[in-house]
PDB file of N, CA, C and O in Angstrom:
ATOM      1  N   UNK A   1      17.321  18.734 197.019  1.00  0.00           N
ATOM      2  CA  UNK A   1      16.264  18.857 196.040  1.00  0.00           C
ATOM      3  C   UNK A   1      15.403  20.059 196.427  1.00  0.00           C
ATOM      4  O   UNK A   1      15.027  20.233 197.576  1.00  0.00           O
ATOM      5  N   UNK A   2      15.063  20.890 195.441  1.00  0.00           N
ATOM      6  CA  UNK A   2      14.287  22.090 195.740  1.00  0.00           C
ATOM      7  C   UNK A   2      12.815  21.748 195.973  1.00  0.00           C
ATOM      8  O   UNK A   2      12.303  20.769 195.460  1.00  0.00           O
ATOM      9  N   UNK A   3      12.135  22.596 196.727  1.00  0.00           N
ATOM     10  CA  UNK A   3      10.709  22.412 196.995  1.00  0.00           C
ATOM     11  C   UNK A   3       9.894  22.505 195.706  1.00  0.00           C
ATOM     12  O   UNK A   3       8.927  21.789 195.527  1.00  0.00           O
ATOM     13  N   UNK A   4      10.287  23.404 194.801  1.00  0.00           N
ATOM     14  CA  UNK A   4       9.549  23.570 193.543  1.00  0.00           C
ATOM     15  C   UNK A   4       9.586  22.286 192.726  1.00  0.00           C
ATOM     16  O   UNK A   4       8.592  21.891 192.134  1.00  0.00           O
ATOM     17  N   UNK A   5      10.715  21.631 192.729  1.00  0.00           N
ATOM     18  CA  UNK A   5      10.841  20.385 191.974  1.00  0.00           C
ATOM     19  C   UNK A   5       9.960  19.294 192.572  1.00  0.00           C
ATOM     20  O   UNK A   5       9.273  18.591 191.848  1.00  0.00           O
ATOM     21  N   UNK A   6       9.932  19.199 193.876  1.00  0.00           N
ATOM     22  CA  UNK A   6       9.104  18.193 194.545  1.00  0.00           C
ATOM     23  C   UNK A   6       7.630  18.491 194.287  1.00  0.00           C
ATOM     24  O   UNK A   6       6.868  17.596 193.950  1.00  0.00           O
ATOM     25  N   UNK A   7       7.242  19.744 194.396  1.00  0.00           N
ATOM     26  CA  UNK A   7       5.847  20.112 194.183  1.00  0.00           C
ATOM     27  C   UNK A   7       5.397  19.788 192.766  1.00  0.00           C
ATOM     28  O   UNK A   7       4.297  19.309 192.534  1.00  0.00           O
ATOM     29  N   UNK A   8       6.253  20.047 191.787  1.00  0.00           N
ATOM     30  CA  UNK A   8       5.907  19.772 190.395  1.00  0.00           C
ATOM     31  C   UNK A   8       5.626  18.294 190.181  1.00  0.00           C
ATOM     32  O   UNK A   8       4.682  17.921 189.490  1.00  0.00           O
ATOM     33  N   UNK A   9       6.398  17.427 190.780  1.00  0.00           N
ATOM     34  CA  UNK A   9       6.210  15.984 190.625  1.00  0.00           C
ATOM     35  C   UNK A   9       4.987  15.484 191.372  1.00  0.00           C
ATOM     36  O   UNK A   9       4.420  14.465 191.007  1.00  0.00           O
ATOM     37  N   UNK A  10       4.557  16.183 192.411  1.00  0.00           N
ATOM     38  CA  UNK A  10       3.397  15.769 193.195  1.00  0.00           C
ATOM     39  C   UNK A  10       2.083  16.292 192.620  1.00  0.00           C
ATOM     40  O   UNK A  10       1.021  15.967 193.122  1.00  0.00           O
ATOM     41  N   UNK A  11       2.159  17.098 191.569  1.00  0.00           N
ATOM     42  CA  UNK A  11       0.964  17.704 191.001  1.00  0.00           C
ATOM     43  C   UNK A  11       0.019  16.644 190.441  1.00  0.00           C
ATOM     44  O   UNK A  11       0.419  15.696 189.789  1.00  0.00           O
ATOM     45  N   UNK A  12      -1.258  16.841 190.715  1.00  0.00           N
ATOM     46  CA  UNK A  12      -2.294  15.930 190.253  1.00  0.00           C
ATOM     47  C   UNK A  12      -2.559  16.181 188.765  1.00  0.00           C
ATOM     48  O   UNK A  12      -2.564  17.314 188.308  1.00  0.00           O
ATOM     49  N   UNK A  13      -2.795  15.122 188.017  1.00  0.00           N
ATOM     50  CA  UNK A  13      -3.089  15.228 186.598  1.00  0.00           C
ATOM     51  C   UNK A  13      -4.590  15.163 186.354  1.00  0.00           C
ATOM     52  O   UNK A  13      -5.341  14.639 187.179  1.00  0.00           O
ATOM     53  N   UNK A  14      -5.035  15.668 185.218  1.00  0.00           N
ATOM     54  CA  UNK A  14      -6.455  15.741 184.895  1.00  0.00           C
ATOM     55  C   UNK A  14      -7.148  14.394 185.036  1.00  0.00           C
ATOM     56  O   UNK A  14      -8.206  14.300 185.648  1.00  0.00           O
ATOM     57  N   UNK A  15      -6.562  13.354 184.502  1.00  0.00           N
ATOM     58  CA  UNK A  15      -7.217  12.040 184.543  1.00  0.00           C
ATOM     59  C   UNK A  15      -7.197  11.406 185.936  1.00  0.00           C
ATOM     60  O   UNK A  15      -7.855  10.392 186.148  1.00  0.00           O
ATOM     61  N   UNK A  16      -6.505  12.023 186.881  1.00  0.00           N
ATOM     62  CA  UNK A  16      -6.429  11.483 188.239  1.00  0.00           C
ATOM     63  C   UNK A  16      -7.481  12.068 189.193  1.00  0.00           C
ATOM     64  O   UNK A  16      -7.676  11.543 190.275  1.00  0.00           O
ATOM     65  N   UNK A  17      -8.157  13.135 188.783  1.00  0.00           N
ATOM     66  CA  UNK A  17      -9.108  13.762 189.701  1.00  0.00           C
ATOM     67  C   UNK A  17     -10.441  13.014 189.711  1.00  0.00           C
ATOM     68  O   UNK A  17     -10.747  12.245 188.808  1.00  0.00           O
ATOM     69  N   UNK A  18     -11.215  13.273 190.725  1.00  0.00           N
ATOM     70  CA  UNK A  18     -12.522  12.653 190.888  1.00  0.00           C
ATOM     71  C   UNK A  18     -13.412  12.977 189.683  1.00  0.00           C
ATOM     72  O   UNK A  18     -13.335  14.070 189.133  1.00  0.00           O
ATOM     73  N   UNK A  19     -14.276  12.059 189.267  1.00  0.00           N
ATOM     74  CA  UNK A  19     -15.092  12.278 188.075  1.00  0.00           C
ATOM     75  C   UNK A  19     -16.340  13.133 188.305  1.00  0.00           C
ATOM     76  O   UNK A  19     -17.387  12.890 187.712  1.00  0.00           O
ATOM     77  N   UNK A  20     -16.231  14.157 189.157  1.00  0.00           N
ATOM     78  CA  UNK A  20     -17.362  15.050 189.394  1.00  0.00           C
ATOM     79  C   UNK A  20     -17.064  16.418 188.780  1.00  0.00           C
ATOM     80  O   UNK A  20     -15.899  16.810 188.648  1.00  0.00           O
ATOM     81  N   UNK A  21     -18.111  17.144 188.427  1.00  0.00           N
ATOM     82  CA  UNK A  21     -17.933  18.469 187.854  1.00  0.00           C
ATOM     83  C   UNK A  21     -17.281  19.416 188.859  1.00  0.00           C
ATOM     84  O   UNK A  21     -16.422  20.220 188.496  1.00  0.00           O
ATOM     85  N   UNK A  22     -17.647  19.302 190.121  1.00  0.00           N
ATOM     86  CA  UNK A  22     -17.043  20.143 191.148  1.00  0.00           C
ATOM     87  C   UNK A  22     -15.532  19.900 191.237  1.00  0.00           C
ATOM     88  O   UNK A  22     -14.756  20.852 191.340  1.00  0.00           O
ATOM     89  N   UNK A  23     -15.110  18.651 191.199  1.00  0.00           N
ATOM     90  CA  UNK A  23     -13.680  18.338 191.250  1.00  0.00           C
ATOM     91  C   UNK A  23     -12.961  18.914 190.030  1.00  0.00           C
ATOM     92  O   UNK A  23     -11.844  19.415 190.134  1.00  0.00           O
ATOM     93  N   UNK A  24     -13.616  18.856 188.869  1.00  0.00           N
ATOM     94  CA  UNK A  24     -13.027  19.430 187.653  1.00  0.00           C
ATOM     95  C   UNK A  24     -12.858  20.937 187.808  1.00  0.00           C
ATOM     96  O   UNK A  24     -11.806  21.477 187.486  1.00  0.00           O
ATOM     97  N   UNK A  25     -13.880  21.613 188.327  1.00  0.00           N
ATOM     98  CA  UNK A  25     -13.798  23.064 188.515  1.00  0.00           C
ATOM     99  C   UNK A  25     -12.684  23.437 189.490  1.00  0.00           C
ATOM    100  O   UNK A  25     -11.934  24.387 189.244  1.00  0.00           O
ATOM    101  N   UNK A  26     -12.565  22.713 190.579  1.00  0.00           N
ATOM    102  CA  UNK A  26     -11.507  22.986 191.564  1.00  0.00           C
ATOM    103  C   UNK A  26     -10.135  22.773 190.931  1.00  0.00           C
ATOM    104  O   UNK A  26      -9.229  23.603 191.074  1.00  0.00           O
ATOM    105  N   UNK A  27      -9.977  21.683 190.209  1.00  0.00           N
ATOM    106  CA  UNK A  27      -8.708  21.373 189.544  1.00  0.00           C
ATOM    107  C   UNK A  27      -8.343  22.462 188.530  1.00  0.00           C
ATOM    108  O   UNK A  27      -7.215  22.955 188.520  1.00  0.00           O
ATOM    109  N   UNK A  28      -9.305  22.840 187.679  1.00  0.00           N
ATOM    110  CA  UNK A  28      -9.025  23.839 186.650  1.00  0.00           C
ATOM    111  C   UNK A  28      -8.742  25.203 187.253  1.00  0.00           C
ATOM    112  O   UNK A  28      -7.877  25.943 186.761  1.00  0.00           O
ATOM    113  N   UNK A  29      -9.426  25.560 188.326  1.00  0.00           N
ATOM    114  CA  UNK A  29      -9.160  26.819 189.019  1.00  0.00           C
ATOM    115  C   UNK A  29      -7.744  26.820 189.584  1.00  0.00           C
ATOM    116  O   UNK A  29      -7.011  27.811 189.463  1.00  0.00           O
ATOM    117  N   UNK A  30      -7.329  25.707 190.165  1.00  0.00           N
ATOM    118  CA  UNK A  30      -5.964  25.589 190.699  1.00  0.00           C
ATOM    119  C   UNK A  30      -4.947  25.724 189.566  1.00  0.00           C
ATOM    120  O   UNK A  30      -3.936  26.406 189.700  1.00  0.00           O
ATOM    121  N   UNK A  31      -5.221  25.099 188.426  1.00  0.00           N
ATOM    122  CA  UNK A  31      -4.323  25.174 187.275  1.00  0.00           C
ATOM    123  C   UNK A  31      -4.298  26.572 186.658  1.00  0.00           C
ATOM    124  O   UNK A  31      -3.353  26.939 185.973  1.00  0.00           O
ATOM    125  N   UNK A  32      -5.351  27.338 186.894  1.00  0.00           N
ATOM    126  CA  UNK A  32      -5.496  28.684 186.343  1.00  0.00           C
ATOM    127  C   UNK A  32      -5.033  29.749 187.350  1.00  0.00           C
ATOM    128  O   UNK A  32      -5.556  30.862 187.365  1.00  0.00           O
ATOM    129  N   UNK A  33      -4.107  29.382 188.197  1.00  0.00           N
ATOM    130  CA  UNK A  33      -3.530  30.289 189.197  1.00  0.00           C
ATOM    131  C   UNK A  33      -4.578  30.912 190.110  1.00  0.00           C
ATOM    132  O   UNK A  33      -4.483  32.077 190.480  1.00  0.00           O
ATOM    133  N   UNK A  34      -5.603  30.138 190.461  1.00  0.00           N
ATOM    134  CA  UNK A  34      -6.605  30.589 191.405  1.00  0.00           C
ATOM    135  C   UNK A  34      -7.758  31.376 190.791  1.00  0.00           C
ATOM    136  O   UNK A  34      -8.697  31.733 191.489  1.00  0.00           O
ATOM    137  N   UNK A  35      -7.676  31.656 189.486  1.00  0.00           N
ATOM    138  CA  UNK A  35      -8.770  32.362 188.818  1.00  0.00           C
ATOM    139  C   UNK A  35      -9.879  31.348 188.549  1.00  0.00           C
ATOM    140  O   UNK A  35      -9.644  30.309 187.932  1.00  0.00           O
ATOM    141  N   UNK A  36     -11.080  31.654 189.015  1.00  0.00           N
ATOM    142  CA  UNK A  36     -12.199  30.720 188.941  1.00  0.00           C
ATOM    143  C   UNK A  36     -12.492  30.267 187.517  1.00  0.00           C
ATOM    144  O   UNK A  36     -12.558  31.071 186.592  1.00  0.00           O
ATOM    145  N   UNK A  37     -12.654  28.957 187.347  1.00  0.00           N
ATOM    146  CA  UNK A  37     -13.070  28.363 186.080  1.00  0.00           C
ATOM    147  C   UNK A  37     -14.431  27.727 186.336  1.00  0.00           C
ATOM    148  O   UNK A  37     -14.614  27.001 187.301  1.00  0.00           O
ATOM    149  N   UNK A  38     -15.394  28.028 185.488  1.00  0.00           N
ATOM    150  CA  UNK A  38     -16.759  27.540 185.680  1.00  0.00           C
ATOM    151  C   UNK A  38     -17.300  26.958 184.378  1.00  0.00           C
ATOM    152  O   UNK A  38     -16.753  27.187 183.298  1.00  0.00           O
ATOM    153  N   UNK A  39     -18.387  26.233 184.495  1.00  0.00           N
ATOM    154  CA  UNK A  39     -19.024  25.629 183.333  1.00  0.00           C
ATOM    155  C   UNK A  39     -19.855  26.685 182.605  1.00  0.00           C
ATOM    156  O   UNK A  39     -20.697  27.342 183.192  1.00  0.00           O
ATOM    157  N   UNK A  40     -19.619  26.837 181.300  1.00  0.00           N
ATOM    158  CA  UNK A  40     -20.392  27.783 180.493  1.00  0.00           C
ATOM    159  C   UNK A  40     -21.607  27.097 179.871  1.00  0.00           C
ATOM    160  O   UNK A  40     -22.669  27.693 179.764  1.00  0.00           O
ATOM    161  N   UNK A  41     -21.431  25.847 179.444  1.00  0.00           N
ATOM    162  CA  UNK A  41     -22.545  25.086 178.863  1.00  0.00           C
ATOM    163  C   UNK A  41     -22.181  23.608 178.872  1.00  0.00           C
ATOM    164  O   UNK A  41     -21.033  23.236 179.126  1.00  0.00           O
ATOM    165  N   UNK A  42     -23.186  22.776 178.597  1.00  0.00           N
ATOM    166  CA  UNK A  42     -22.918  21.352 178.490  1.00  0.00           C
ATOM    167  C   UNK A  42     -23.847  20.770 177.437  1.00  0.00           C
ATOM    168  O   UNK A  42     -24.822  21.392 177.030  1.00  0.00           O
ATOM    169  N   UNK A  43     -23.508  19.580 176.997  1.00  0.00           N
ATOM    170  CA  UNK A  43     -24.308  18.908 175.989  1.00  0.00           C
ATOM    171  C   UNK A  43     -23.823  17.484 175.799  1.00  0.00           C
ATOM    172  O   UNK A  43     -22.888  17.037 176.465  1.00  0.00           O
ATOM    173  N   UNK A  44     -24.451  16.802 174.869  1.00  0.00           N
ATOM    174  CA  UNK A  44     -24.105  15.413 174.565  1.00  0.00           C
ATOM    175  C   UNK A  44     -23.593  15.351 173.131  1.00  0.00           C
ATOM    176  O   UNK A  44     -24.235  15.890 172.220  1.00  0.00           O
ATOM    177  N   UNK A  45     -22.456  14.707 172.913  1.00  0.00           N
ATOM    178  CA  UNK A  45     -21.971  14.526 171.545  1.00  0.00           C
ATOM    179  C   UNK A  45     -22.803  13.460 170.866  1.00  0.00           C
ATOM    180  O   UNK A  45     -23.144  12.445 171.470  1.00  0.00           O
ATOM    181  N   UNK A  46     -23.137  13.678 169.624  1.00  0.00           N
ATOM    182  CA  UNK A  46     -23.921  12.691 168.894  1.00  0.00           C
ATOM    183  C   UNK A  46     -23.055  11.506 168.485  1.00  0.00           C
ATOM    184  O   UNK A  46     -23.517  10.372 168.474  1.00  0.00           O
ATOM    185  N   UNK A  47     -21.802  11.763 168.179  1.00  0.00           N
ATOM    186  CA  UNK A  47     -20.917  10.702 167.701  1.00  0.00           C
ATOM    187  C   UNK A  47     -20.649   9.642 168.774  1.00  0.00           C
ATOM    188  O   UNK A  47     -20.622   8.458 168.482  1.00  0.00           O
ATOM    189  N   UNK A  48     -20.452  10.091 170.008  1.00  0.00           N
ATOM    190  CA  UNK A  48     -20.054   9.155 171.067  1.00  0.00           C
ATOM    191  C   UNK A  48     -21.046   9.074 172.214  1.00  0.00           C
ATOM    192  O   UNK A  48     -20.811   8.370 173.184  1.00  0.00           O
ATOM    193  N   UNK A  49     -22.141   9.825 172.158  1.00  0.00           N
ATOM    194  CA  UNK A  49     -23.104   9.909 173.264  1.00  0.00           C
ATOM    195  C   UNK A  49     -22.392  10.204 174.579  1.00  0.00           C
ATOM    196  O   UNK A  49     -22.645   9.586 175.604  1.00  0.00           O
ATOM    197  N   UNK A  50     -21.491  11.172 174.537  1.00  0.00           N
ATOM    198  CA  UNK A  50     -20.675  11.541 175.681  1.00  0.00           C
ATOM    199  C   UNK A  50     -21.078  12.928 176.154  1.00  0.00           C
ATOM    200  O   UNK A  50     -21.273  13.837 175.344  1.00  0.00           O
ATOM    201  N   UNK A  51     -21.220  13.116 177.466  1.00  0.00           N
ATOM    202  CA  UNK A  51     -21.532  14.436 178.004  1.00  0.00           C
ATOM    203  C   UNK A  51     -20.274  15.300 177.966  1.00  0.00           C
ATOM    204  O   UNK A  51     -19.205  14.886 178.403  1.00  0.00           O
ATOM    205  N   UNK A  52     -20.429  16.498 177.415  1.00  0.00           N
ATOM    206  CA  UNK A  52     -19.316  17.430 177.253  1.00  0.00           C
ATOM    207  C   UNK A  52     -19.620  18.695 178.041  1.00  0.00           C
ATOM    208  O   UNK A  52     -20.742  19.203 178.025  1.00  0.00           O
ATOM    209  N   UNK A  53     -18.604  19.229 178.716  1.00  0.00           N
ATOM    210  CA  UNK A  53     -18.729  20.453 179.502  1.00  0.00           C
ATOM    211  C   UNK A  53     -17.785  21.496 178.925  1.00  0.00           C
ATOM    212  O   UNK A  53     -16.568  21.304 178.944  1.00  0.00           O
ATOM    213  N   UNK A  54     -18.350  22.590 178.395  1.00  0.00           N
ATOM    214  CA  UNK A  54     -17.544  23.711 177.929  1.00  0.00           C
ATOM    215  C   UNK A  54     -17.268  24.594 179.136  1.00  0.00           C
ATOM    216  O   UNK A  54     -18.195  25.078 179.791  1.00  0.00           O
ATOM    217  N   UNK A  55     -16.003  24.792 179.419  1.00  0.00           N
ATOM    218  CA  UNK A  55     -15.613  25.544 180.601  1.00  0.00           C
ATOM    219  C   UNK A  55     -15.161  26.947 180.221  1.00  0.00           C
ATOM    220  O   UNK A  55     -14.838  27.222 179.060  1.00  0.00           O
ATOM    221  N   UNK A  56     -15.127  27.842 181.189  1.00  0.00           N
ATOM    222  CA  UNK A  56     -14.777  29.237 180.945  1.00  0.00           C
ATOM    223  C   UNK A  56     -13.328  29.429 180.516  1.00  0.00           C
ATOM    224  O   UNK A  56     -12.968  30.509 180.046  1.00  0.00           O
ATOM    225  N   UNK A  57     -12.499  28.401 180.615  1.00  0.00           N
ATOM    226  CA  UNK A  57     -11.121  28.496 180.139  1.00  0.00           C
ATOM    227  C   UNK A  57     -11.034  28.238 178.635  1.00  0.00           C
ATOM    228  O   UNK A  57      -9.952  28.228 178.060  1.00  0.00           O
ATOM    229  N   UNK A  58     -12.186  28.009 177.974  1.00  0.00           N
ATOM    230  CA  UNK A  58     -12.211  27.832 176.526  1.00  0.00           C
ATOM    231  C   UNK A  58     -12.076  26.402 176.054  1.00  0.00           C
ATOM    232  O   UNK A  58     -12.145  26.140 174.852  1.00  0.00           O
ATOM    233  N   UNK A  59     -11.895  25.465 176.969  1.00  0.00           N
ATOM    234  CA  UNK A  59     -11.745  24.058 176.597  1.00  0.00           C
ATOM    235  C   UNK A  59     -12.989  23.277 176.986  1.00  0.00           C
ATOM    236  O   UNK A  59     -13.721  23.648 177.895  1.00  0.00           O
ATOM    237  N   UNK A  60     -13.196  22.173 176.263  1.00  0.00           N
ATOM    238  CA  UNK A  60     -14.306  21.260 176.562  1.00  0.00           C
ATOM    239  C   UNK A  60     -13.748  19.995 177.181  1.00  0.00           C
ATOM    240  O   UNK A  60     -12.700  19.497 176.769  1.00  0.00           O
ATOM    241  N   UNK A  61     -14.476  19.472 178.162  1.00  0.00           N
ATOM    242  CA  UNK A  61     -14.045  18.295 178.899  1.00  0.00           C
ATOM    243  C   UNK A  61     -15.148  17.244 178.905  1.00  0.00           C
ATOM    244  O   UNK A  61     -16.325  17.572 178.944  1.00  0.00           O
ATOM    245  N   UNK A  62     -14.737  15.998 178.868  1.00  0.00           N
ATOM    246  CA  UNK A  62     -15.661  14.885 178.966  1.00  0.00           C
ATOM    247  C   UNK A  62     -14.948  13.744 179.670  1.00  0.00           C
ATOM    248  O   UNK A  62     -13.763  13.843 180.003  1.00  0.00           O
ATOM    249  N   UNK A  63     -15.667  12.675 179.892  1.00  0.00           N
ATOM    250  CA  UNK A  63     -15.070  11.514 180.563  1.00  0.00           C
ATOM    251  C   UNK A  63     -14.837  10.409 179.546  1.00  0.00           C
ATOM    252  O   UNK A  63     -15.653  10.193 178.643  1.00  0.00           O
ATOM    253  N   UNK A  64     -13.738   9.694 179.715  1.00  0.00           N
ATOM    254  CA  UNK A  64     -13.452   8.563 178.841  1.00  0.00           C
ATOM    255  C   UNK A  64     -14.269   7.354 179.272  1.00  0.00           C
ATOM    256  O   UNK A  64     -15.094   7.445 180.198  1.00  0.00           O
ATOM    257  N   UNK A  65     -14.056   6.226 178.625  1.00  0.00           N
ATOM    258  CA  UNK A  65     -14.825   5.007 178.919  1.00  0.00           C
ATOM    259  C   UNK A  65     -14.640   4.534 180.356  1.00  0.00           C
ATOM    260  O   UNK A  65     -15.505   3.853 180.903  1.00  0.00           O
ATOM    261  N   UNK A  66     -13.531   4.922 180.980  1.00  0.00           N
ATOM    262  CA  UNK A  66     -13.258   4.531 182.367  1.00  0.00           C
ATOM    263  C   UNK A  66     -13.724   5.581 183.369  1.00  0.00           C
ATOM    264  O   UNK A  66     -13.460   5.473 184.568  1.00  0.00           O
ATOM    265  N   UNK A  67     -14.396   6.642 182.891  1.00  0.00           N
ATOM    266  CA  UNK A  67     -14.914   7.676 183.780  1.00  0.00           C
ATOM    267  C   UNK A  67     -13.877   8.699 184.214  1.00  0.00           C
ATOM    268  O   UNK A  67     -14.094   9.438 185.168  1.00  0.00           O
ATOM    269  N   UNK A  68     -12.764   8.791 183.500  1.00  0.00           N
ATOM    270  CA  UNK A  68     -11.718   9.754 183.843  1.00  0.00           C
ATOM    271  C   UNK A  68     -11.861  10.978 182.929  1.00  0.00           C
ATOM    272  O   UNK A  68     -12.180  10.863 181.748  1.00  0.00           O
ATOM    273  N   UNK A  69     -11.592  12.160 183.492  1.00  0.00           N
ATOM    274  CA  UNK A  69     -11.694  13.410 182.728  1.00  0.00           C
ATOM    275  C   UNK A  69     -10.656  13.458 181.623  1.00  0.00           C
ATOM    276  O   UNK A  69      -9.528  12.990 181.786  1.00  0.00           O
ATOM    277  N   UNK A  70     -11.068  14.052 180.497  1.00  0.00           N
ATOM    278  CA  UNK A  70     -10.153  14.272 179.383  1.00  0.00           C
ATOM    279  C   UNK A  70     -10.608  15.525 178.643  1.00  0.00           C
ATOM    280  O   UNK A  70     -11.765  15.931 178.725  1.00  0.00           O
ATOM    281  N   UNK A  71      -9.691  16.147 177.905  1.00  0.00           N
ATOM    282  CA  UNK A  71     -10.025  17.291 177.059  1.00  0.00           C
ATOM    283  C   UNK A  71     -10.610  16.728 175.772  1.00  0.00           C
ATOM    284  O   UNK A  71     -10.091  15.771 175.201  1.00  0.00           O
ATOM    285  N   UNK A  72     -11.714  17.342 175.321  1.00  0.00           N
ATOM    286  CA  UNK A  72     -12.418  16.873 174.134  1.00  0.00           C
ATOM    287  C   UNK A  72     -12.292  17.942 173.048  1.00  0.00           C
ATOM    288  O   UNK A  72     -12.461  19.127 173.321  1.00  0.00           O
ATOM    289  N   UNK A  73     -12.000  17.524 171.854  1.00  0.00           N
ATOM    290  CA  UNK A  73     -11.899  18.459 170.715  1.00  0.00           C
ATOM    291  C   UNK A  73     -13.250  18.869 170.209  1.00  0.00           C
ATOM    292  O   UNK A  73     -14.190  18.164 170.195  1.00  0.00           O
TER     293      UNK A  73
END
């Protein structure tokens, strides 16, 4: 079995990382080939009263009801 195949299966998923903003930034930077990803702005959605973080990669992230990170539309 190749090392690349093993590494791919061991990769951490978004919903598996710690529910802190720092952990999200580290995860996204790793996913972005080491290019730093940072928070551009944050706010609260009115529909769900959920805190949303707009990141420099162009996506918004929030936590689900269980406190796990997810991409928010």
